Amino acid sequence: MNPHRSASPALALARTRLAFGVLAFFASLALLSIKLVDLGTLAEDRPPAAEMASSEHPVKRGDIVDRNGRLLATSVVSRALVAWPPHIDDVEAAAVRLSGAMPWLSFEEARQRLSLKRKFVFVARRLTPQDQKAVLNLGLPGIGLDPEELRIYPHGQLTAHVVGRTRPGDDGPIGNAGAEQRFNAILSDPTQSVQLSIDIRVQHVLREELARAVEHFSAIGGAGLVLDIRTGEVLAMVSLPDFDPNRQSKMDESQANRASLLVAEMGSTFKLLTLATALDRGVSRLTSQYDASAPIRAYGHTIGDYRGQNRVISAAEVVVHSSNIGAARMAEQIGAETFKEVLDGLGLLSRPALELPEVGHPIVPRTWRPLTTMTVGFGHGLSVSPLQTASAIGTLANDGVAVPVTLLRRIAPPPARRVFSSDTSGKIRWTMRQVVLRGSGSRADSAAYPVGGKTGTAEKVVNGRYDPKKRLSSFVGVFPINAPRYAIFVMLDEPKARKETHGFATAAWNAVPVAGAVIPRIGSILGVPAAGPDSDAWMQRIVPDHLLSRLFKDEEA
Amino acid sequence: MSARTTFFWCIGAAAMAAGLFAVGDHVRDRKDRLAELNRQVLAERERIQVLRSELAFLTQPQTLEFQNARALGLVPIEADQLHRSSFLPARPASAPEPPRTGARAGRDDDPTSGLPTEPSSRLSLAPQTGGRQ
């Protein structure tokens, strides 16, 4: 047997195996090379870095600013304490360490959150930088920090009812009150912001003076408004008691917005509307006489005066001396249909279109009886909001032109609609000024700005009956009345009498002084120059001095 | 295909692969840099937002009032300090032309009009600042 021949198959086998081995090696090397080139040049096995960075930004809500650009609501980035329970080895130990690092977080609460059978849970929100550092230092597996949007309100309670508040949502905060709720869709775009008509300086003055009065007169609440009657912009809106929107606490009914949501019988401030309607429709003149010598007995009810003149009085005196009897007779003369038409034109019979969710519907009697016309004449039987009242009186003073109220800063000229003639507006402004000069509004007058207005004190309805101990006292004024620009409304809810008010708890003693304190302070802020010594000269054009004796009995004396 | 051609093809392919790798690597570096810049922009925005919020907190009207009472003692502007421009009387037709030199002319409402005149060395600078002698 040839040994070469016998060795040849083994050698051939070895060569074949070697060839396969070399081939496999080079094939693997080729595959690795291809993969290397692929990874280095072509592969995109991670998201584009720029997109990844931009998607991390957690702030998804725009700002709310006042008319001068001052920040009222904004968002900053905070961190939440989050957990991935399946990745936590020892829940008890993790809870002990977390509660140890952050004493405000109880062990029980931490353990309960970490024990949830979910992939991901929020343990706590709004961590301070110190807490964030403590969590990172613990280095617990399955525990981490997650950026979240924190909504903050730099002015806190000052703008609470206007700006509103938010609640946490899956995709950032969601507005659930005030402008935050009304403009939620716009604010959900972080590139958008909402500019309100509010002036934070005017808001501060109004809230400060109103809060002082609420405390001084032990009232259960109060409301205040300042409107620009030419543009319809709300410059200030205050309701007390208020709340801090920075704290997520539950609101109670007493914290509702009294300026726009509350509807109530406004009382004697309505007498201005009655007089305006009577003058405008030719039913009455300022000199027209009304018998207020005795209470009216009509339709089973008695209408009397609070401090009656007990004589025949002029139409001007009906307002200046606030005669319910005279106003009822005047309303009766006007007639139900005409009166309702004018009230509707002033927006008092429908919900105002203010940009807030908290706007009340007026309570209009289902059946408008003849007695209703008489009682509405002096502000009873029809419940409206302070916002509606201020807007209606603003229309009277604004040359009789109604401008829709708005909470947004108005750039374009507002839509305007004439409700009363210019002549009627002048006579009403004259009457409002007389209320301040010789009536119940004297404490609202200012040395710098002539004010016109009207007080109203209405008893609240409790269990279907008027309660003489529970009153809403209010004052609505316009300044400067010689060139009307701003309307102010002040209301105190259940103010109490004090020694210096001689036992009275009426608007003349508590609401009017608030307006008297606010007007000089905000006048200079709003850039209104002081009126000169002849600021009341315009009144001569409405009623010359020599005719005053025909309007006012006391002028004869 | 000769061995030499194959060799040059291999060299060419390797060079292209290396070039492609270098370009890809550069692009990735740029993207990382862009992401870093985006992160910095976001961090800056966050800081600016926090500063704006802090400024709003610090300029609350009641805070300003308190700080003013504590340190400055300023008082609110009075209504009689405000006037409209229409309040100003019109200039009489016979009024002299205002001086056109660089030196300031004293005016009735100029609070410095009663003060000593400025040093001549400063007045002499007037022509250089565009004034006429």
XYZ file of N, CA, C and O in Angstrom, chain A residues 36-37 39-42 44 46 48-59 63 65 69-71 74-77 79 152-156 158 200-201 204-205 208 246 448-449 520-521 523-530, chain B residues 16-29 31-39 41-43 45-46 49-65 76-84:
432
model
N -19.789 47.772 10.708
C -19.070 48.938 11.209
C -19.324 50.158 10.322
O -19.607 51.254 10.816
N -19.237 49.927 9.008
C -19.510 51.023 8.073
C -20.953 51.492 8.234
O -21.248 52.690 8.248
N -22.869 51.274 10.900
C -23.051 52.022 12.146
C -22.426 53.401 12.057
O -22.977 54.381 12.536
N -21.253 53.436 11.414
C -20.536 54.698 11.383
C -21.086 55.702 10.401
O -20.896 56.902 10.559
N -21.747 55.264 9.396
C -22.147 56.202 8.340
C -23.636 56.280 8.090
O -24.192 57.357 7.909
N -24.294 55.159 8.061
C -25.670 55.145 7.572
C -26.727 55.022 8.665
O -27.821 55.549 8.535
N -29.271 55.203 11.685
C -29.928 56.226 12.526
C -30.740 55.477 13.569
O -31.957 55.511 13.568
N -31.023 56.039 16.645
C -31.470 56.855 17.776
C -32.205 58.073 17.222
O -31.946 58.474 16.080
N -33.171 61.857 16.280
C -32.318 63.023 16.057
C -32.129 63.793 17.367
O -33.099 64.054 18.084
N -30.880 64.118 17.628
C -30.564 64.718 18.922
C -31.309 66.022 19.161
O -31.790 66.294 20.257
N -31.439 66.842 18.107
C -32.103 68.139 18.283
C -33.562 67.961 18.674
O -34.081 68.644 19.563
N -34.224 66.985 17.994
C -35.631 66.743 18.326
C -35.780 66.247 19.741
O -36.671 66.629 20.478
N -34.825 65.381 20.145
C -34.880 64.828 21.489
C -34.811 65.949 22.520
O -35.542 65.972 23.491
N -33.914 66.926 22.244
C -33.758 68.010 23.204
C -35.008 68.861 23.267
O -35.475 69.217 24.337
N -35.608 69.175 22.092
C -36.759 70.080 22.120
C -37.978 69.425 22.748
O -38.798 70.080 23.363
N -38.092 68.098 22.613
C -39.259 67.440 23.167
C -39.195 67.335 24.687
O -40.150 66.959 25.334
N -38.050 67.684 25.265
C -37.919 67.566 26.718
C -38.554 68.749 27.435
O -38.817 68.672 28.609
N -38.766 69.878 26.731
C -39.219 71.080 27.431
C -40.623 70.900 27.994
O -41.564 70.670 27.235
N -40.779 70.974 29.297
C -42.082 70.646 29.875
C -43.086 71.799 29.909
O -44.254 71.563 30.166
N -42.652 73.038 29.683
C -43.599 74.157 29.768
C -44.430 74.214 28.494
O -43.903 74.399 27.409
N -48.389 82.674 28.926
C -48.515 83.596 30.059
C -49.822 84.377 29.994
O -50.419 84.535 28.933
N -50.867 88.282 31.052
C -50.274 89.550 31.493
C -51.367 90.610 31.617
O -52.460 90.462 31.064
N -48.415 94.716 30.478
C -47.431 93.649 30.285
C -46.897 93.041 31.562
O -45.963 92.248 31.527
N -47.487 93.400 32.707
C -47.023 92.811 33.983
C -47.540 91.388 34.085
O -48.711 91.105 33.817
N -46.641 90.495 34.518
C -46.943 89.073 34.546
C -47.989 88.744 35.616
O -47.818 89.076 36.785
N -47.760 82.584 34.972
C -46.706 82.056 34.113
C -46.358 80.641 34.563
O -46.900 80.159 35.560
N -45.502 79.988 33.796
C -45.114 78.619 34.135
C -43.608 78.534 34.268
O -42.877 79.163 33.507
N -43.160 77.763 35.215
C -41.734 77.459 35.339
C -41.601 75.945 35.432
O -42.582 75.226 35.642
N -40.365 75.472 35.267
C -40.134 74.031 35.308
C -39.864 73.607 36.748
O -39.036 74.201 37.429
N -39.766 69.859 39.335
C -39.491 68.421 39.226
C -40.433 67.665 40.159
O -40.680 68.093 41.282
N -47.524 79.365 38.189
C -47.425 80.261 39.341
C -48.103 81.597 39.053
O -48.177 82.037 37.913
N -48.568 82.210 40.128
C -49.304 83.472 40.050
C -48.579 84.484 40.941
O -48.790 84.497 42.160
N -47.729 85.322 40.329
C -46.890 86.207 41.149
C -47.685 87.138 42.050
O -47.201 87.521 43.104
N -48.894 87.497 41.657
C -49.666 88.435 42.478
C -50.651 87.730 43.394
O -51.453 88.391 44.061
N -50.629 86.412 43.404
C -51.422 85.630 44.357
C -52.878 86.036 44.411
O -53.575 86.049 43.391
N -54.273 88.859 44.761
C -54.661 90.141 44.168
C -55.487 89.971 42.883
O -56.432 90.715 42.650
N -52.819 96.257 37.039
C -52.509 95.679 38.350
C -52.407 96.756 39.440
O -52.706 96.517 40.607
N -52.038 97.975 39.049
C -51.912 99.061 40.038
C -53.298 99.484 40.528
O -53.515 99.684 41.733
N -54.700 96.765 42.723
C -54.117 96.784 44.076
C -54.806 97.836 44.954
O -55.174 97.555 46.099
N -54.985 99.025 44.404
C -55.609 100.098 45.188
C -57.038 99.708 45.569
O -57.455 99.837 46.734
N -57.051 96.910 48.192
C -56.577 97.374 49.497
C -57.667 98.146 50.229
O -57.947 97.899 51.411
N -52.017 80.023 44.025
C -50.790 79.223 44.085
C -50.958 77.977 44.947
O -50.141 77.068 44.892
N -59.665 116.587 43.747
C -59.054 116.636 42.424
C -60.031 116.280 41.312
O -59.968 116.829 40.224
N -60.906 115.319 41.606
C -61.796 114.807 40.554
C -63.257 114.935 40.960
O -63.668 114.340 41.961
N -59.117 109.214 44.190
C -57.920 110.056 44.065
C -56.650 109.239 43.829
O -55.728 109.693 43.155
N -56.605 108.018 44.388
C -55.393 107.205 44.228
C -55.244 106.684 42.803
O -54.147 106.661 42.262
N -56.813 107.905 40.134
C -56.898 108.984 39.145
C -55.524 109.358 38.620
O -55.307 109.462 37.405
N -54.572 109.533 39.540
C -53.227 109.910 39.091
C -52.539 108.740 38.399
O -51.758 108.936 37.466
N -52.817 107.515 38.838
C -52.234 106.340 38.169
C -52.705 106.285 36.716
O -51.941 105.975 35.805
N -53.979 106.616 36.513
C -54.545 106.543 35.164
C -54.250 107.803 34.341
O -54.692 107.921 33.205
N -53.538 108.737 34.965
C -53.124 109.926 34.224
C -54.231 110.924 33.995
O -54.213 111.647 32.997
N -55.189 110.977 34.929
C -56.288 111.944 34.776
C -55.862 113.261 35.439
O -55.590 113.272 36.639
N -55.765 114.349 34.674
C -55.375 115.621 35.295
C -56.454 116.115 36.260
O -57.636 115.803 36.080
N -56.030 116.852 37.249
C -56.990 117.395 38.213
C -57.930 118.364 37.514
O -57.521 119.089 36.605
N -13.485 55.258 0.096
C -14.851 55.797 0.166
C -15.510 55.488 1.503
O -16.200 56.331 2.092
N -15.280 54.256 1.963
C -15.855 53.869 3.258
C -15.306 54.757 4.359
O -16.043 55.244 5.228
N -13.996 54.996 4.293
C -13.371 55.834 5.329
C -13.918 57.262 5.235
O -14.240 57.890 6.250
N -14.047 57.771 3.998
C -14.586 59.119 3.811
C -16.009 59.222 4.306
O -16.385 60.170 5.011
N -16.789 58.214 3.946
C -18.182 58.197 4.392
C -18.270 58.173 5.914
O -19.078 58.864 6.537
N -17.378 57.363 6.487
C -17.358 57.262 7.950
C -17.019 58.611 8.586
O -17.647 59.047 9.549
N -16.036 59.294 7.967
C -15.610 60.594 8.508
C -16.741 61.616 8.418
O -17.008 62.353 9.369
N -17.429 61.615 7.264
C -18.542 62.565 7.098
C -19.652 62.254 8.097
O -20.203 63.149 8.765
N -19.989 60.957 8.202
C -21.036 60.542 9.153
C -20.691 60.939 10.572
O -21.534 61.442 11.328
N -19.413 60.730 10.901
C -18.962 61.068 12.256
C -19.075 62.568 12.503
O -19.508 63.011 13.567
N -18.730 63.344 11.468
C -18.810 64.798 11.590
C -20.262 65.250 11.790
O -20.553 66.098 12.629
N -21.147 64.643 10.975
C -22.575 64.989 11.094
C -23.075 64.663 12.494
O -23.807 65.449 13.115
N -22.657 63.506 12.987
C -23.114 63.124 14.331
C -22.603 64.110 15.385
O -23.308 64.491 16.297
N -21.352 64.542 15.205
C -20.803 65.546 16.127
C -21.623 66.836 16.090
O -21.922 67.431 17.121
N -24.699 67.158 15.176
C -26.018 66.951 15.781
C -25.926 66.975 17.305
O -26.790 67.519 17.990
N -24.883 66.367 17.816
C -24.695 66.395 19.277
C -24.512 67.826 19.765
O -25.046 68.223 20.793
N -23.758 68.580 18.982
C -23.524 69.986 19.345
C -24.846 70.769 19.311
O -25.131 71.572 20.190
N -25.637 70.484 18.263
C -26.942 71.151 18.138
C -27.836 70.803 19.328
O -28.505 71.675 19.898
N -27.830 69.524 19.695
C -28.641 69.109 20.843
C -28.167 69.797 22.109
O -28.976 70.238 22.934
N -26.859 69.921 22.249
C -26.306 70.576 23.423
C -26.732 72.046 23.463
O -27.132 72.565 24.497
N -26.660 72.678 22.275
C -27.079 74.081 22.201
C -28.568 74.222 22.518
O -28.978 75.144 23.220
N -29.368 73.285 21.987
C -30.803 73.324 22.294
C -31.050 73.180 23.784
O -31.893 73.865 24.352
N -30.287 72.275 24.381
C -30.442 72.094 25.834
C -30.061 73.374 26.573
O -30.710 73.782 27.525
N -30.209 76.407 25.334
C -31.265 77.403 25.079
C -32.436 77.169 26.028
O -32.964 78.100 26.644
N -32.834 75.894 26.159
C -33.960 75.582 27.040
C -33.630 75.927 28.488
O -34.461 76.470 29.217
N -32.378 75.599 28.877
C -31.978 75.918 30.255
C -31.980 77.424 30.471
O -32.429 77.912 31.516
N -33.809 79.578 28.804
C -35.219 79.997 28.835
C -35.815 79.740 30.205
O -36.563 80.555 30.735
N -35.502 78.569 30.756
C -36.009 78.245 32.095
C -35.545 79.268 33.106
O -36.307 79.761 33.922
N -37.284 82.543 32.587
C -38.662 82.449 33.076
C -38.716 82.567 34.592
O -39.570 83.248 35.151
N -37.756 81.891 35.247
C -37.698 81.977 36.714
C -37.391 83.412 37.130
O -38.002 83.951 38.069
N -36.459 84.056 36.417
C -36.120 85.437 36.760
C -37.315 86.373 36.543
O -37.562 87.277 37.342
N -38.059 86.154 35.452
C -39.257 86.975 35.204
C -40.262 86.799 36.330
O -40.877 87.750 36.799
N -40.422 85.538 36.753
C -41.361 85.274 37.841
C -40.895 85.949 39.126
O -41.689 86.554 39.849
N -39.588 85.846 39.384
C -39.065 86.470 40.606
C -39.235 87.983 40.542
O -39.583 88.621 41.539
N -39.006 88.538 39.351
C -39.177 89.987 39.192
C -40.629 90.373 39.462
O -40.910 91.376 40.121
N -41.551 89.552 38.940
C -42.974 89.840 39.167
C -43.307 89.756 40.649
O -44.056 90.581 41.179
N -42.734 88.773 41.345
C -42.961 88.667 42.794
C -42.404 89.894 43.521
O -43.037 90.453 44.410
N -41.193 90.279 43.107
C -40.527 91.384 43.810
C -41.155 92.735 43.502
O -40.952 93.687 44.241
N -41.881 92.831 42.403
C -42.504 94.116 42.056
C -44.011 94.104 42.307
O -44.738 94.852 41.666
N -44.445 93.250 43.198
C -45.853 93.307 43.615
C -46.112 94.702 44.183
O -45.253 95.239 44.897
N -47.261 95.293 43.888
C -47.521 96.651 44.383
C -47.325 96.790 45.897
O -46.713 97.763 46.352
N -47.779 95.793 46.665
C -47.634 95.925 48.118
C -46.181 95.819 48.555
O -45.754 96.476 49.509
N -45.392 95.036 47.818
C -43.962 94.923 48.133
C -43.261 96.246 47.833
O -42.444 96.723 48.629
N -43.594 96.828 46.676
C -42.980 98.112 46.320
C -43.353 99.191 47.333
O -42.511 100.001 47.719
N -44.609 99.178 47.757
C -45.043 100.164 48.755
C -44.247 100.017 50.038
O -43.786 100.986 50.624
N -46.949 109.141 46.163
C -47.616 109.050 44.858
C -47.784 110.437 44.243
O -47.905 111.435 44.950
N -47.821 110.457 42.949
C -48.000 111.712 42.229
C -49.403 112.258 42.536
O -50.363 111.506 42.659
N -49.473 113.558 42.724
C -50.758 114.195 43.011
C -51.448 114.564 41.697
O -50.783 114.819 40.692
N -52.768 114.611 41.773
C -53.533 114.906 40.561
C -53.173 116.270 39.982
O -53.105 116.446 38.762
N -52.882 117.254 40.864
C -52.606 118.593 40.327
C -51.199 118.705 39.731
O -50.811 119.751 39.247
N -50.439 117.613 39.796
C -49.143 117.605 39.111
C -49.287 117.147 37.660
O -48.314 117.153 36.923
N -50.477 116.708 37.295
C -50.719 116.222 35.938
C -51.432 117.289 35.122
O -52.364 117.917 35.602
N -50.947 117.489 33.922
C -51.612 118.430 33.018
C -51.562 117.886 31.602
O -50.649 117.126 31.260
N -52.504 118.290 30.804
C -52.472 117.926 29.390
C -51.625 118.945 28.639
O -51.487 120.102 29.077
